[in-house]
Coordinates of C-alpha atoms in Angstrom, one line a residue:
X201 CA -44.6 -211.3 1.7
X202 CA -43.5 -214.2 -0.5
X203 CA -40.7 -216.8 -0.3
X204 CA -38.3 -217.8 -3.0
X205 CA -37.7 -221.2 -1.4
X206 CA -40.8 -221.8 0.7
X207 CA -40.0 -225.5 1.3
X208 CA -37.3 -224.4 3.8
X209 CA -40.0 -223.2 6.1
X210 CA -40.7 -226.8 7.0
X211 CA -37.5 -226.5 9.2
X212 CA -39.6 -224.3 11.5
X213 CA -40.4 -227.6 13.2
X214 CA -36.9 -227.2 14.7
X215 CA -38.4 -224.7 17.0
X216 CA -39.5 -227.6 19.1
X217 CA -35.8 -228.2 20.1
X218 CA -35.4 -225.1 22.3
X219 CA -38.8 -225.7 23.8
X220 CA -37.8 -229.3 24.8
X221 CA -34.5 -228.1 26.2
X222 CA -36.4 -225.5 28.2
X223 CA -38.8 -228.0 29.6
X224 CA -35.9 -230.2 30.6
X225 CA -34.2 -227.4 32.4
X226 CA -37.4 -226.5 34.3
X227 CA -38.1 -230.1 35.6
X228 CA -39.0 -230.2 39.4
X229 CA -36.2 -231.0 42.0
X230 CA -36.9 -232.9 45.3
X231 CA -36.8 -230.6 48.3
X232 CA -34.4 -231.4 51.2
X233 CA -34.6 -229.4 54.4
X234 CA -31.5 -228.8 56.6
X235 CA -31.8 -227.7 60.2
X236 CA -29.2 -225.0 60.1
X237 CA -30.1 -223.2 56.8
X238 CA -33.6 -222.0 57.4
X239 CA -32.4 -218.4 57.3
X240 CA -31.6 -218.9 53.6
X241 CA -35.2 -219.6 52.5
X242 CA -36.0 -216.1 51.3
X243 CA -32.8 -215.9 49.3
X244 CA -33.6 -219.3 47.6
X245 CA -37.0 -218.2 46.5
X246 CA -35.6 -215.0 45.0
X247 CA -32.9 -216.8 43.1
X248 CA -35.3 -219.4 41.8
X249 CA -37.6 -216.7 40.3
X250 CA -34.7 -214.9 38.7
X251 CA -33.5 -218.1 37.1
X252 CA -36.9 -218.8 35.7
X253 CA -37.1 -215.4 34.0
X254 CA -33.7 -215.9 32.5
X255 CA -34.7 -219.3 31.1
X256 CA -37.9 -217.8 29.5
X257 CA -35.9 -215.0 27.9
X258 CA -33.4 -217.4 26.5
X259 CA -36.2 -219.6 25.2
X260 CA -37.9 -216.7 23.4
X261 CA -34.5 -215.4 22.0
X262 CA -33.4 -218.8 20.7
X263 CA -36.8 -219.5 19.1
X264 CA -36.8 -216.2 17.3
X265 CA -33.1 -216.6 16.3
X266 CA -33.8 -220.0 14.8
X267 CA -37.0 -218.8 13.2
X268 CA -35.4 -215.8 11.6
X269 CA -32.5 -217.9 10.4
X270 CA -34.8 -220.4 8.7
X271 CA -36.9 -217.6 7.1
X272 CA -33.7 -215.9 5.9
X273 CA -32.7 -219.2 4.1
X274 CA -36.2 -219.3 2.5
X275 CA -35.4 -215.8 1.0
X276 CA -38.5 -213.7 1.7
X277 CA -39.4 -210.8 -0.6
X278 CA -42.2 -208.4 -1.4
X279 CA -43.6 -208.7 -4.9
X280 CA -43.0 -205.7 -7.2
X281 CA -46.1 -203.6 -8.2
X282 CA -45.5 -204.4 -11.9
X283 CA -44.4 -208.0 -11.5
X284 CA -46.8 -209.3 -14.1
X285 CA -44.8 -207.5 -16.8
X286 CA -41.4 -208.5 -15.6
X287 CA -40.9 -210.9 -18.5
X288 CA -41.9 -208.3 -21.1
X289 CA -39.8 -207.9 -24.3
X290 CA -38.4 -204.4 -24.8
X291 CA -38.9 -202.5 -28.1
X292 CA -37.4 -199.0 -28.6
X293 CA -38.8 -196.9 -31.4
X294 CA -36.4 -194.1 -32.3
X295 CA -37.6 -191.2 -34.5
X296 CA -34.7 -190.3 -36.9
X297 CA -36.7 -188.0 -39.2
X298 CA -35.3 -184.6 -40.1
X299 CA -37.4 -182.7 -37.4
X300 CA -35.0 -184.4 -34.9
X301 CA -32.3 -182.2 -36.4
X302 CA -33.6 -179.4 -34.1
X303 CA -31.3 -178.4 -31.3
X304 CA -32.1 -179.0 -27.7
X305 CA -30.2 -178.1 -24.5
X306 CA -27.4 -180.6 -25.4
X307 CA -27.3 -180.4 -29.1
X308 CA -29.3 -182.0 -31.9
X309 CA -32.2 -184.1 -30.6
X310 CA -31.3 -187.3 -32.5
X311 CA -27.6 -187.2 -31.7
X312 CA -28.4 -186.6 -28.0
X313 CA -30.9 -189.5 -28.0
X314 CA -28.4 -191.8 -29.5
X315 CA -25.8 -190.8 -27.0
X316 CA -28.2 -191.3 -24.1
X317 CA -29.1 -194.8 -25.4
X318 CA -25.4 -195.7 -25.6
X319 CA -24.7 -194.4 -22.1
X320 CA -27.9 -195.5 -20.3
X321 CA -28.9 -198.9 -21.7
X322 CA -27.7 -201.8 -19.5
X323 CA -25.3 -204.1 -21.3
X324 CA -27.2 -207.2 -20.4
X325 CA -30.6 -205.8 -21.6
X326 CA -32.0 -207.5 -24.7
X327 CA -34.2 -205.3 -26.9
X328 CA -35.3 -204.5 -30.4
X329 CA -34.7 -201.1 -32.0
X330 CA -36.8 -199.6 -34.8
X331 CA -36.0 -196.4 -36.6
X332 CA -37.8 -194.9 -39.7
X333 CA -35.5 -196.9 -42.0
X334 CA -33.8 -199.7 -40.1
X335 CA -34.8 -202.5 -37.7
X336 CA -32.6 -204.4 -35.2
X337 CA -34.4 -207.4 -33.7
X338 CA -33.4 -209.0 -30.4
X339 CA -30.1 -207.3 -29.9
X340 CA -28.1 -205.5 -27.1
X341 CA -26.5 -202.1 -26.9
X342 CA -22.9 -203.4 -27.6
X343 CA -24.0 -205.3 -30.8
X344 CA -25.5 -202.2 -32.4
X345 CA -23.2 -199.5 -31.0
X346 CA -21.5 -198.8 -34.3
X347 CA -24.8 -198.7 -36.2
X348 CA -26.3 -196.2 -33.7
X349 CA -23.2 -194.0 -33.9
X350 CA -23.6 -194.0 -37.7
X351 CA -27.3 -193.4 -37.7
X352 CA -28.3 -190.7 -40.2
X353 CA -31.5 -188.7 -40.7
X354 CA -34.2 -190.3 -42.7
X355 CA -36.0 -188.6 -45.6
X356 CA -39.1 -190.5 -44.5
X357 CA -41.2 -188.6 -41.9
X358 CA -41.9 -190.4 -38.7
X359 CA -45.0 -192.6 -39.0
X360 CA -46.0 -194.3 -35.8
X361 CA -48.3 -196.8 -37.5
X362 CA -45.4 -198.3 -39.4
X363 CA -43.4 -199.0 -36.3
X364 CA -46.4 -200.5 -34.5
X365 CA -47.2 -202.7 -37.5
X366 CA -43.7 -204.1 -37.4
X367 CA -43.9 -204.8 -33.7
X368 CA -47.2 -206.5 -33.9
X369 CA -45.9 -208.6 -36.8
X370 CA -43.0 -209.8 -34.7
X371 CA -44.8 -212.7 -33.0
X372 CA -43.9 -213.5 -29.4
X373 CA -45.4 -215.3 -26.4
X374 CA -44.4 -212.4 -24.2
X375 CA -46.0 -209.0 -23.6
X376 CA -44.2 -206.0 -24.9
X377 CA -42.7 -202.9 -23.4
X378 CA -42.6 -200.1 -26.1
X379 CA -40.5 -197.0 -25.6
X380 CA -41.1 -194.3 -28.2
X381 CA -38.5 -191.6 -28.6
X382 CA -39.8 -188.8 -30.8
X383 CA -40.2 -185.1 -30.8
X384 CA -43.9 -185.7 -31.7
X385 CA -43.8 -183.5 -34.9
X386 CA -46.6 -184.7 -37.1
X387 CA -48.0 -187.0 -34.4
X388 CA -51.8 -186.9 -34.1
X389 CA -54.3 -188.6 -31.9
X390 CA -55.5 -190.9 -34.6
X391 CA -52.0 -192.3 -35.0
X392 CA -52.1 -193.5 -31.4
X393 CA -54.8 -195.9 -32.2
X394 CA -52.2 -198.2 -33.8
X395 CA -50.7 -198.9 -30.3
X396 CA -52.0 -202.2 -29.1
X397 CA -53.9 -202.0 -25.7
X398 CA -51.7 -204.6 -24.2
X399 CA -48.5 -202.8 -25.0
X400 CA -46.8 -201.2 -22.0
X401 CA -46.0 -197.9 -23.7
X402 CA -43.7 -195.1 -22.6
X403 CA -43.0 -191.8 -24.4
X404 CA -39.7 -189.9 -24.3
X405 CA -40.3 -186.5 -25.9
X406 CA -37.0 -184.5 -26.4
X407 CA -37.8 -180.8 -26.8
X408 CA -36.2 -178.3 -29.2
X409 CA -35.0 -175.0 -27.7
X410 CA -35.3 -173.1 -31.0
X411 CA -38.7 -173.5 -32.8
X412 CA -38.4 -170.7 -35.3
X413 CA -37.8 -172.1 -38.8
X414 CA -38.0 -171.0 -42.5
X415 CA -38.7 -173.6 -45.2
X416 CA -38.4 -173.5 -49.0
X417 CA -41.6 -175.3 -49.9
X418 CA -41.9 -175.4 -53.7
X419 CA -40.9 -173.9 -57.0
X420 CA -43.2 -173.4 -59.9
X421 CA -43.2 -171.7 -63.3
X422 CA -45.1 -168.5 -62.6
X423 CA -45.0 -167.0 -66.1
X424 CA -43.7 -168.0 -69.5
X425 CA -42.0 -165.2 -71.5
X426 CA -40.5 -165.3 -74.9
X427 CA -37.0 -166.3 -73.8
X428 CA -37.4 -166.6 -70.1
X429 CA -39.3 -168.3 -67.3
X430 CA -40.4 -166.4 -64.3
X431 CA -40.4 -168.9 -61.5
X432 CA -42.1 -168.5 -58.1
X433 CA -40.4 -169.8 -54.9
X434 CA -42.9 -170.5 -52.1
X435 CA -41.5 -170.0 -48.6
X436 CA -43.0 -170.7 -45.1
X437 CA -42.0 -169.1 -41.9
X438 CA -42.8 -170.9 -38.6
X439 CA -42.6 -169.2 -35.2
X440 CA -41.3 -165.7 -34.9
X441 CA -39.5 -165.0 -38.1
X442 CA -39.8 -161.2 -38.4
X443 CA -36.2 -160.8 -39.2
X444 CA -35.0 -160.9 -42.9
X445 CA -33.1 -163.8 -44.4
X446 CA -31.0 -164.1 -47.5
X447 CA -32.2 -166.4 -50.4
X448 CA -30.1 -167.4 -53.4
X449 CA -30.7 -169.2 -56.7
X450 CA -28.1 -171.5 -58.1
X451 CA -27.8 -173.2 -61.5
X452 CA -25.3 -176.1 -61.5
X453 CA -23.7 -174.6 -58.3
X454 CA -23.3 -171.3 -60.0
X455 CA -24.9 -168.3 -58.3
X456 CA -27.6 -166.8 -60.5
X457 CA -29.4 -164.4 -58.2
X458 CA -29.6 -163.4 -54.6
X459 CA -31.9 -161.2 -52.5
X460 CA -33.3 -160.6 -49.0
X461 CA -36.7 -161.9 -48.0
X462 CA -38.7 -160.4 -45.1
X463 CA -41.8 -162.2 -43.8
X464 CA -44.6 -159.8 -43.2
X465 CA -46.9 -162.9 -43.3
X466 CA -46.1 -166.6 -42.6
X467 CA -46.3 -167.4 -46.4
X468 CA -44.1 -165.6 -49.0
X469 CA -43.5 -166.0 -52.7
X470 CA -40.3 -164.7 -54.3
X471 CA -39.9 -164.4 -58.1
X472 CA -36.8 -165.1 -60.1
X473 CA -36.2 -165.0 -63.8
X474 CA -34.3 -167.8 -65.5
X475 CA -33.4 -168.5 -69.2
X476 CA -35.8 -170.7 -71.1
X477 CA -33.3 -173.5 -71.3
X478 CA -32.2 -176.5 -69.2
X479 CA -31.9 -175.5 -65.6
X480 CA -30.5 -177.8 -63.0
X481 CA -30.0 -176.1 -59.7
X482 CA -31.5 -175.2 -56.4
X483 CA -32.9 -172.4 -54.2
X484 CA -31.2 -171.9 -50.8
X485 CA -32.1 -169.8 -47.7
X486 CA -30.2 -169.3 -44.5
X487 CA -31.9 -169.4 -41.1
X488 CA -31.2 -170.6 -37.6
X489 CA -33.8 -173.4 -37.6
X490 CA -33.7 -176.7 -39.4
X491 CA -31.2 -177.3 -42.1
X492 CA -33.0 -180.0 -44.2
X493 CA -35.7 -177.7 -45.6
X494 CA -33.4 -174.7 -46.4
X495 CA -32.6 -176.0 -49.9
X496 CA -34.9 -177.1 -52.6
X497 CA -33.4 -178.8 -55.7
X498 CA -35.3 -178.5 -59.0
X499 CA -34.8 -179.0 -62.7
X500 CA -36.5 -177.3 -65.6
X501 CA -36.1 -179.0 -69.0
X502 CA -35.5 -177.1 -72.2
X503 CA -39.0 -176.6 -73.8
X504 CA -39.9 -179.3 -76.3
X505 CA -42.9 -179.1 -78.5
X506 CA -46.0 -180.9 -77.2
X507 CA -47.5 -183.5 -79.5
X508 CA -51.3 -183.1 -79.7
X509 CA -53.8 -184.9 -82.0
X510 CA -57.5 -184.0 -82.3
X511 CA -59.8 -186.8 -83.5
X512 CA -63.0 -185.5 -85.0
X513 CA -64.5 -183.7 -88.0
X514 CA -62.1 -181.1 -89.4
X515 CA -64.5 -178.0 -89.2
X516 CA -65.1 -178.7 -85.5
X517 CA -61.4 -179.0 -84.8
X518 CA -60.6 -175.7 -86.5
X519 CA -60.7 -173.6 -83.3
X520 CA -57.9 -175.7 -81.8
X521 CA -55.4 -174.6 -84.4
X522 CA -55.5 -171.1 -82.9
X523 CA -54.6 -172.5 -79.5
X524 CA -52.0 -175.2 -80.4
X525 CA -49.7 -173.0 -82.4
X526 CA -46.6 -174.3 -84.2
X527 CA -44.2 -172.5 -81.9
X528 CA -45.1 -174.7 -78.9
X529 CA -47.1 -177.7 -80.3
X530 CA -47.0 -180.3 -83.0
X531 CA -50.7 -180.3 -83.6
X532 CA -52.5 -182.6 -86.0
X533 CA -56.1 -183.2 -86.7
X534 CA -57.7 -186.3 -88.2
X535 CA -61.1 -187.9 -88.7
X536 CA -61.7 -191.1 -86.9
X537 CA -61.8 -193.1 -90.2
X538 CA -58.4 -191.8 -91.2
X539 CA -56.7 -192.3 -87.8
X540 CA -53.3 -194.0 -87.8
X541 CA -53.1 -195.9 -84.5
X542 CA -49.3 -196.0 -84.7
X543 CA -49.1 -192.3 -84.1
X544 CA -51.0 -192.5 -80.7
X545 CA -47.9 -193.6 -78.8
X546 CA -46.0 -190.5 -79.9
X547 CA -48.6 -188.0 -78.5
X548 CA -48.6 -186.1 -75.3
X549 CA -52.4 -185.3 -75.5
X550 CA -55.3 -186.7 -77.5
X551 CA -58.6 -184.8 -78.0
X552 CA -61.8 -186.7 -78.8
X553 CA -64.0 -184.0 -80.3
X554 CA -67.7 -185.0 -80.7
X555 CA -67.1 -188.5 -82.0
X556 CA -70.4 -190.4 -82.1
X557 CA -69.0 -193.8 -81.5
X558 CA -65.5 -194.9 -80.3
X559 CA -64.5 -198.3 -81.6
X560 CA -63.5 -200.9 -79.0
X561 CA -59.9 -201.1 -80.4
X562 CA -59.5 -197.3 -80.0
X563 CA -60.9 -197.4 -76.5
X564 CA -58.3 -200.0 -75.5
X565 CA -55.5 -198.0 -77.1
X566 CA -56.6 -194.8 -75.4
X567 CA -56.8 -196.5 -72.0
X568 CA -53.2 -197.8 -72.4
X569 CA -52.2 -194.3 -73.6
X570 CA -53.6 -192.7 -70.4
X571 CA -51.9 -195.3 -68.2
X572 CA -48.6 -194.4 -69.8
X573 CA -48.9 -190.7 -69.0
X574 CA -50.8 -189.2 -71.8
X575 CA -53.6 -186.6 -71.3
X576 CA -57.0 -187.4 -72.8
X577 CA -59.6 -184.7 -73.5
X578 CA -63.2 -185.8 -74.2
X579 CA -65.8 -183.4 -75.8
X580 CA -69.1 -185.4 -76.0
X581 CA -71.1 -185.6 -79.2
X582 CA -74.8 -184.8 -79.2
X583 CA -77.1 -187.8 -79.1
X584 CA -74.1 -190.0 -77.9
X585 CA -74.5 -189.7 -74.1
X586 CA -74.7 -193.5 -73.5
X587 CA -71.6 -194.2 -75.6
X588 CA -69.7 -191.4 -73.9
X589 CA -70.8 -192.6 -70.4
X590 CA -69.7 -196.1 -71.2
X591 CA -66.3 -194.9 -72.4
X592 CA -65.6 -192.6 -69.5
X593 CA -66.3 -195.2 -66.8
X594 CA -63.2 -197.0 -67.9
X595 CA -61.1 -194.2 -66.4
X596 CA -62.8 -193.5 -63.1
X597 CA -66.0 -192.9 -61.1
X598 CA -67.8 -190.4 -63.3
X599 CA -71.5 -190.6 -64.2
X600 CA -72.5 -189.0 -67.5
X601 CA -76.3 -188.5 -67.8
X602 CA -78.4 -188.0 -70.9
X603 CA -78.3 -184.5 -72.5
X604 CA -80.8 -182.0 -71.2
X605 CA -82.0 -178.9 -73.1
X606 CA -81.4 -176.0 -70.8
X607 CA -79.4 -172.9 -71.6
X608 CA -77.0 -172.4 -68.7
X609 CA -74.1 -170.0 -67.9
X610 CA -70.7 -171.2 -66.9
X611 CA -70.0 -169.0 -64.0
X612 CA -67.5 -170.6 -61.6
X613 CA -63.8 -171.2 -61.9
X614 CA -61.9 -173.5 -59.5
X615 CA -58.8 -171.4 -59.1
X616 CA -57.3 -174.0 -56.7
X617 CA -57.3 -176.8 -59.3
X618 CA -53.9 -177.8 -60.6
X619 CA -55.0 -177.1 -64.1
X620 CA -55.2 -173.4 -63.4
X621 CA -52.1 -173.1 -61.2
X622 CA -50.1 -170.0 -62.1
X623 CA -52.7 -169.0 -64.8
X624 CA -54.5 -166.2 -63.1
X625 CA -52.8 -163.4 -61.1
X626 CA -56.0 -162.9 -59.1
X627 CA -59.4 -164.4 -58.8
X628 CA -61.9 -163.2 -61.4
X629 CA -65.5 -163.1 -60.4
X630 CA -67.1 -161.0 -63.1
X631 CA -66.2 -162.1 -66.6
X632 CA -68.0 -162.8 -69.9
X633 CA -69.8 -165.9 -68.9
X634 CA -70.0 -168.5 -71.7
X635 CA -73.1 -170.7 -72.0
X636 CA -74.3 -174.0 -73.4
X637 CA -77.8 -175.0 -74.8
X638 CA -77.7 -178.7 -74.1
X639 CA -75.5 -180.5 -71.5
X640 CA -75.3 -183.7 -69.5
X641 CA -75.1 -183.7 -65.7
X642 CA -71.8 -184.9 -64.5
X643 CA -71.6 -186.6 -61.1
X644 CA -68.2 -187.3 -59.7
X645 CA -66.1 -187.4 -56.5
X646 CA -63.6 -185.2 -58.3
X647 CA -63.8 -181.4 -57.8
X648 CA -65.1 -179.6 -60.9
X649 CA -62.7 -177.3 -62.8
X650 CA -65.5 -175.2 -64.4
X651 CA -69.1 -175.1 -63.1
X652 CA -72.5 -173.9 -64.2
X653 CA -74.5 -171.4 -62.2
X654 CA -76.5 -174.3 -60.6
X655 CA -73.2 -175.8 -59.3
X656 CA -73.2 -178.7 -61.8
X657 CA -69.8 -179.4 -63.4
X658 CA -69.0 -178.2 -66.9
X659 CA -65.5 -179.6 -66.9
X660 CA -64.1 -182.4 -64.7
X661 CA -60.7 -184.1 -64.5
X662 CA -60.2 -187.7 -63.7
X663 CA -56.6 -187.8 -62.4
X664 CA -54.2 -190.7 -62.1
X665 CA -50.6 -190.9 -61.1
X666 CA -49.2 -189.8 -64.4
X667 CA -51.9 -187.9 -66.3
X668 CA -55.6 -186.8 -66.4
X669 CA -58.7 -187.5 -68.4
X670 CA -60.7 -184.2 -69.0
X671 CA -64.4 -184.5 -69.6
X672 CA -66.7 -181.7 -70.8
X673 CA -70.4 -181.9 -70.0
X674 CA -71.5 -180.4 -73.4
X675 CA -70.5 -180.2 -77.0
X676 CA -68.4 -177.1 -77.8
X677 CA -69.5 -176.5 -81.4
X678 CA -70.8 -173.0 -82.1
X679 CA -74.4 -174.2 -82.5
X680 CA -74.5 -175.4 -78.9
X681 CA -72.1 -173.1 -77.1
X682 CA -70.2 -169.8 -77.3
X683 CA -67.3 -171.2 -75.2
X684 CA -65.0 -170.9 -78.2
X685 CA -65.3 -167.2 -78.0
X686 CA -64.7 -167.1 -74.2
X687 CA -61.3 -165.9 -72.8
X688 CA -61.3 -169.1 -70.8
X689 CA -60.8 -171.4 -73.8
X690 CA -57.1 -170.6 -74.4
X691 CA -55.7 -171.3 -70.9
X692 CA -58.0 -174.3 -70.4
X693 CA -57.1 -176.2 -73.6
X694 CA -53.4 -175.0 -73.4
X695 CA -53.0 -176.4 -69.9
X696 CA -55.0 -179.6 -70.6
X697 CA -52.5 -180.5 -73.4
X698 CA -49.4 -179.9 -71.4
X699 CA -47.5 -182.7 -69.6
X700 CA -46.1 -181.3 -66.4
X701 CA -43.1 -183.7 -66.5
X702 CA -42.2 -182.1 -69.8
X703 CA -43.1 -178.5 -69.4
X704 CA -43.0 -177.8 -65.6
X705 CA -40.6 -177.9 -62.7
X706 CA -39.2 -181.3 -61.8
X707 CA -38.8 -181.4 -58.0
X708 CA -39.8 -184.8 -56.8
X709 CA -40.3 -185.7 -53.1
X710 CA -38.3 -188.6 -51.7
X711 CA -40.5 -191.4 -50.6
X712 CA -43.3 -190.6 -53.0
X713 CA -45.1 -193.4 -54.7
X714 CA -45.9 -191.4 -57.9
X715 CA -44.2 -192.8 -61.0
X716 CA -42.1 -190.7 -63.4
X717 CA -41.9 -191.1 -67.2
X718 CA -38.9 -190.1 -69.3
X719 CA -38.2 -190.4 -73.0
X720 CA -35.6 -193.2 -73.6
X721 CA -35.0 -195.8 -76.4
X722 CA -34.1 -198.9 -74.5
X723 CA -33.4 -202.4 -75.7
X724 CA -34.8 -205.4 -73.9
X725 CA -31.9 -205.8 -71.4
X726 CA -31.0 -202.1 -71.0
X727 CA -31.7 -200.3 -67.8
X728 CA -31.9 -196.7 -66.7
X729 CA -29.7 -195.5 -63.8
X730 CA -30.1 -192.3 -61.8
X731 CA -26.9 -190.8 -60.2
X732 CA -25.0 -187.8 -59.2
X733 CA -21.5 -187.3 -57.7
X734 CA -22.5 -188.8 -54.3
X735 CA -25.2 -191.5 -55.0
X736 CA -26.3 -193.9 -57.6
X737 CA -29.3 -196.2 -57.8
X738 CA -31.4 -198.2 -60.2
X739 CA -35.2 -197.4 -60.0
X740 CA -38.0 -199.9 -60.6
X741 CA -38.6 -199.4 -64.3
X742 CA -40.9 -200.4 -67.1
X743 CA -40.3 -199.9 -70.8
X744 CA -43.1 -198.2 -72.7
X745 CA -42.3 -198.0 -76.3
X746 CA -40.0 -194.9 -76.6
X747 CA -40.5 -194.1 -72.9
X748 CA -39.5 -195.5 -69.5
X749 CA -41.8 -195.5 -66.5
X750 CA -39.9 -195.4 -63.2
X751 CA -40.8 -195.8 -59.5
X752 CA -38.3 -194.6 -56.9
X753 CA -39.6 -196.1 -53.6
X754 CA -37.4 -194.7 -50.8
X755 CA -34.5 -193.7 -53.1
X756 CA -32.4 -191.6 -53.3
X757 CA -31.3 -191.4 -49.6
X758 CA -30.2 -187.7 -49.9
X759 CA -31.8 -184.8 -51.7
X760 CA -30.0 -183.3 -54.7
X761 CA -29.8 -182.8 -58.4
X762 CA -29.5 -186.1 -60.4
X763 CA -29.2 -187.2 -64.0
X764 CA -31.0 -190.1 -65.7
X765 CA -28.5 -192.3 -67.5
X766 CA -29.2 -194.7 -70.4
X767 CA -26.0 -196.7 -70.2
X768 CA -23.2 -194.2 -70.1
X769 CA -25.2 -191.4 -71.7
X770 CA -27.0 -188.7 -69.7
X771 CA -30.6 -188.7 -70.8
X772 CA -32.3 -186.0 -68.7
X773 CA -32.1 -184.1 -65.5
X774 CA -34.2 -184.9 -62.4
X775 CA -34.2 -183.5 -58.8
X776 CA -35.3 -184.9 -55.4
X777 CA -36.1 -183.2 -52.1
X778 CA -37.1 -184.1 -48.6
X779 CA -40.7 -184.0 -47.5
X780 CA -41.5 -180.7 -45.8
X781 CA -44.2 -182.2 -43.5
X782 CA -42.0 -181.7 -40.4
X783 CA -40.8 -178.2 -41.0
X784 CA -43.2 -176.7 -38.3
X785 CA -41.7 -177.5 -34.9
X786 CA -44.7 -176.1 -33.0
X787 CA -47.3 -178.7 -34.1
X788 CA -46.9 -181.2 -31.3
X789 CA -49.6 -181.1 -28.6
X790 CA -48.8 -182.9 -25.3
X791 CA -52.4 -183.5 -24.7
X792 CA -52.7 -186.2 -27.3
X793 CA -50.4 -188.5 -25.3
X794 CA -51.9 -187.7 -21.9
X795 CA -53.2 -191.3 -21.6
X796 CA -49.6 -192.6 -21.8
X797 CA -46.8 -192.3 -19.3
X798 CA -44.1 -189.8 -20.3
X799 CA -40.5 -190.1 -19.1
X800 CA -38.3 -187.0 -19.0
X801 CA -35.1 -188.6 -20.2
X802 CA -33.9 -191.9 -21.7
X803 CA -31.7 -192.8 -18.7
X804 CA -34.8 -192.6 -16.5
X805 CA -36.6 -195.2 -18.6
X806 CA -34.5 -198.1 -17.5
X807 CA -34.5 -197.0 -13.9
X808 CA -38.3 -196.7 -13.9
X809 CA -38.7 -200.1 -15.5
X810 CA -36.3 -201.7 -13.1
X811 CA -37.8 -200.1 -10.0
X812 CA -41.3 -201.1 -11.0
X813 CA -40.3 -204.7 -11.9
X814 CA -37.8 -205.5 -9.2
X815 CA -39.0 -207.5 -6.2
X816 CA -38.0 -206.1 -2.7
X817 CA -35.7 -208.7 -1.2
X818 CA -35.8 -208.8 2.7
X819 CA -33.8 -211.9 3.5
X820 CA -30.8 -209.7 4.5
X821 CA -33.1 -208.1 7.1
X822 CA -33.7 -211.5 8.7
X823 CA -30.0 -212.3 8.7
X824 CA -29.3 -209.1 10.6
X825 CA -32.1 -209.8 13.0
X826 CA -30.6 -213.3 13.6
X827 CA -27.2 -211.8 14.4
X828 CA -28.9 -209.2 16.7
X829 CA -30.7 -212.0 18.6
X830 CA -27.4 -213.9 18.9
X831 CA -25.9 -210.9 20.5
X832 CA -29.0 -210.5 22.7
X833 CA -28.6 -214.1 23.9
X834 CA -25.0 -213.4 24.9
X835 CA -26.1 -210.4 26.9
X836 CA -28.8 -212.4 28.7
X837 CA -26.3 -215.1 29.5
X838 CA -23.9 -212.6 30.9
X839 CA -26.0 -210.1 32.7
X840 CA -29.2 -211.8 33.7
X841 CA -28.7 -213.9 36.9

């Protein structure tokens, strides 16, 4: 037991007063004997004993009464079991990602959590609130009531590390209580390492009633026909989705096609055919799960010819003319001595074919070309291994050894590599294996695209955010290799020359850090704007000759089809979508937070904290005891003779 005002206990010296009074009342009296009252002797003795007992009872009662009264004024209490954290600052982390769109017993998880916070948070409680997108420092529930009521879903998935980093950066002399309100989708054990050991952490895990969900994952060009594209729509079914669901394709909000999809397996691909023209629409599916992943917006630009230039001797470049045909490519070939450097900026792909020595000026120009989104293809020249190795290292970690004479077969295709996506309908294991007579050994952290029978790479890609540098391990001239006669040569070189931003599906993910390049002639003070009917924003942009490089950060806020504007003129189409990382509502494992306390509901959080932090006041008990003793004294005075 502890006292709020311990100095008052000095008044316990007042207990001497009733003792002194008692001693005064018990002083000895002189005896006087009378001749005629001897028969009263026994009665006198009995009365004297009774009086002594009464005085002792009154003494004890008055001492206890006075003691309890003094102790009551000192305000005694029992210290709470979590008293050391009573001065902690409160931080509430609220997950407002799209997985919180799932429905619980009382509606959507996020809306229910917001309502519980508004109803349960004490008005005088100071706290900081962190969501995926917003932060409110040192506030109270009344001050942010409107902001909470207007809180929308975030396109950014819930990342616990981000919230913990902000809390740690918010310097304070006090310890921290952290209440994390999340459904736990995407939460892994490694993420919990970001929680500081001295944080008093509580989890509130709202649970979804319906965990079945269908998501539209991606769209890609499956096959290119003369006048049409065959596109593939990848779908995922989570939980028990044995029932069929309708799926529809729209172009500029106009229904193009509709069908029913049934999931025999969790993954499904549906094919649609669209005209080989500008397409600016979306794929939509209807299910009873989450809404945010039911629609995928995408754009396909009208095909433009790809500009490709091959630098090398004319006879060695001859085989490329059969691949880069005039219907789809603007293909030119030139010797190094005749190269016009001004044409490099206009190219989409550049092929260096067995050039013995690349001048430093050209190396610098090619490095800039790759950084601006152009693809570079390098076929090494015999007896130029050192020059090739030195040049290649400018683009990434790739070791290029000296050439070794050893005839080897090219036997392995990496079908999972992006270069061969949608190229092969099925995996081919037995085909006419091409070979090389001399080749370098490529050592790289990047997965090989084509490999020899000894597992050494024959073709490797060094990727960056906008393009790739493709490096062969051997010369491809007919004296060294029969690769020119292989069926692999057409899809390989065709795909290496293509720029996905020009010839593929544009369906960007909101929050991605990858840049995007568009053709645009801008003056020094001009800017590019991206907008649709509901939203408009200006991306971070950099002018690159006749192109503009853009970064979008966390914009736009909502998924949809947008247009890129140069001033008031629409330049191109572009589409944005939400991340599908939280589509699976069954991924959370309660075991990963077993080391932390879990509270069933938000209203219980504040009750738990208050109960653990509140001292047990017992001064009222002593006041009651004082009154009882006062009553006992009255009874003694009245009934004890």
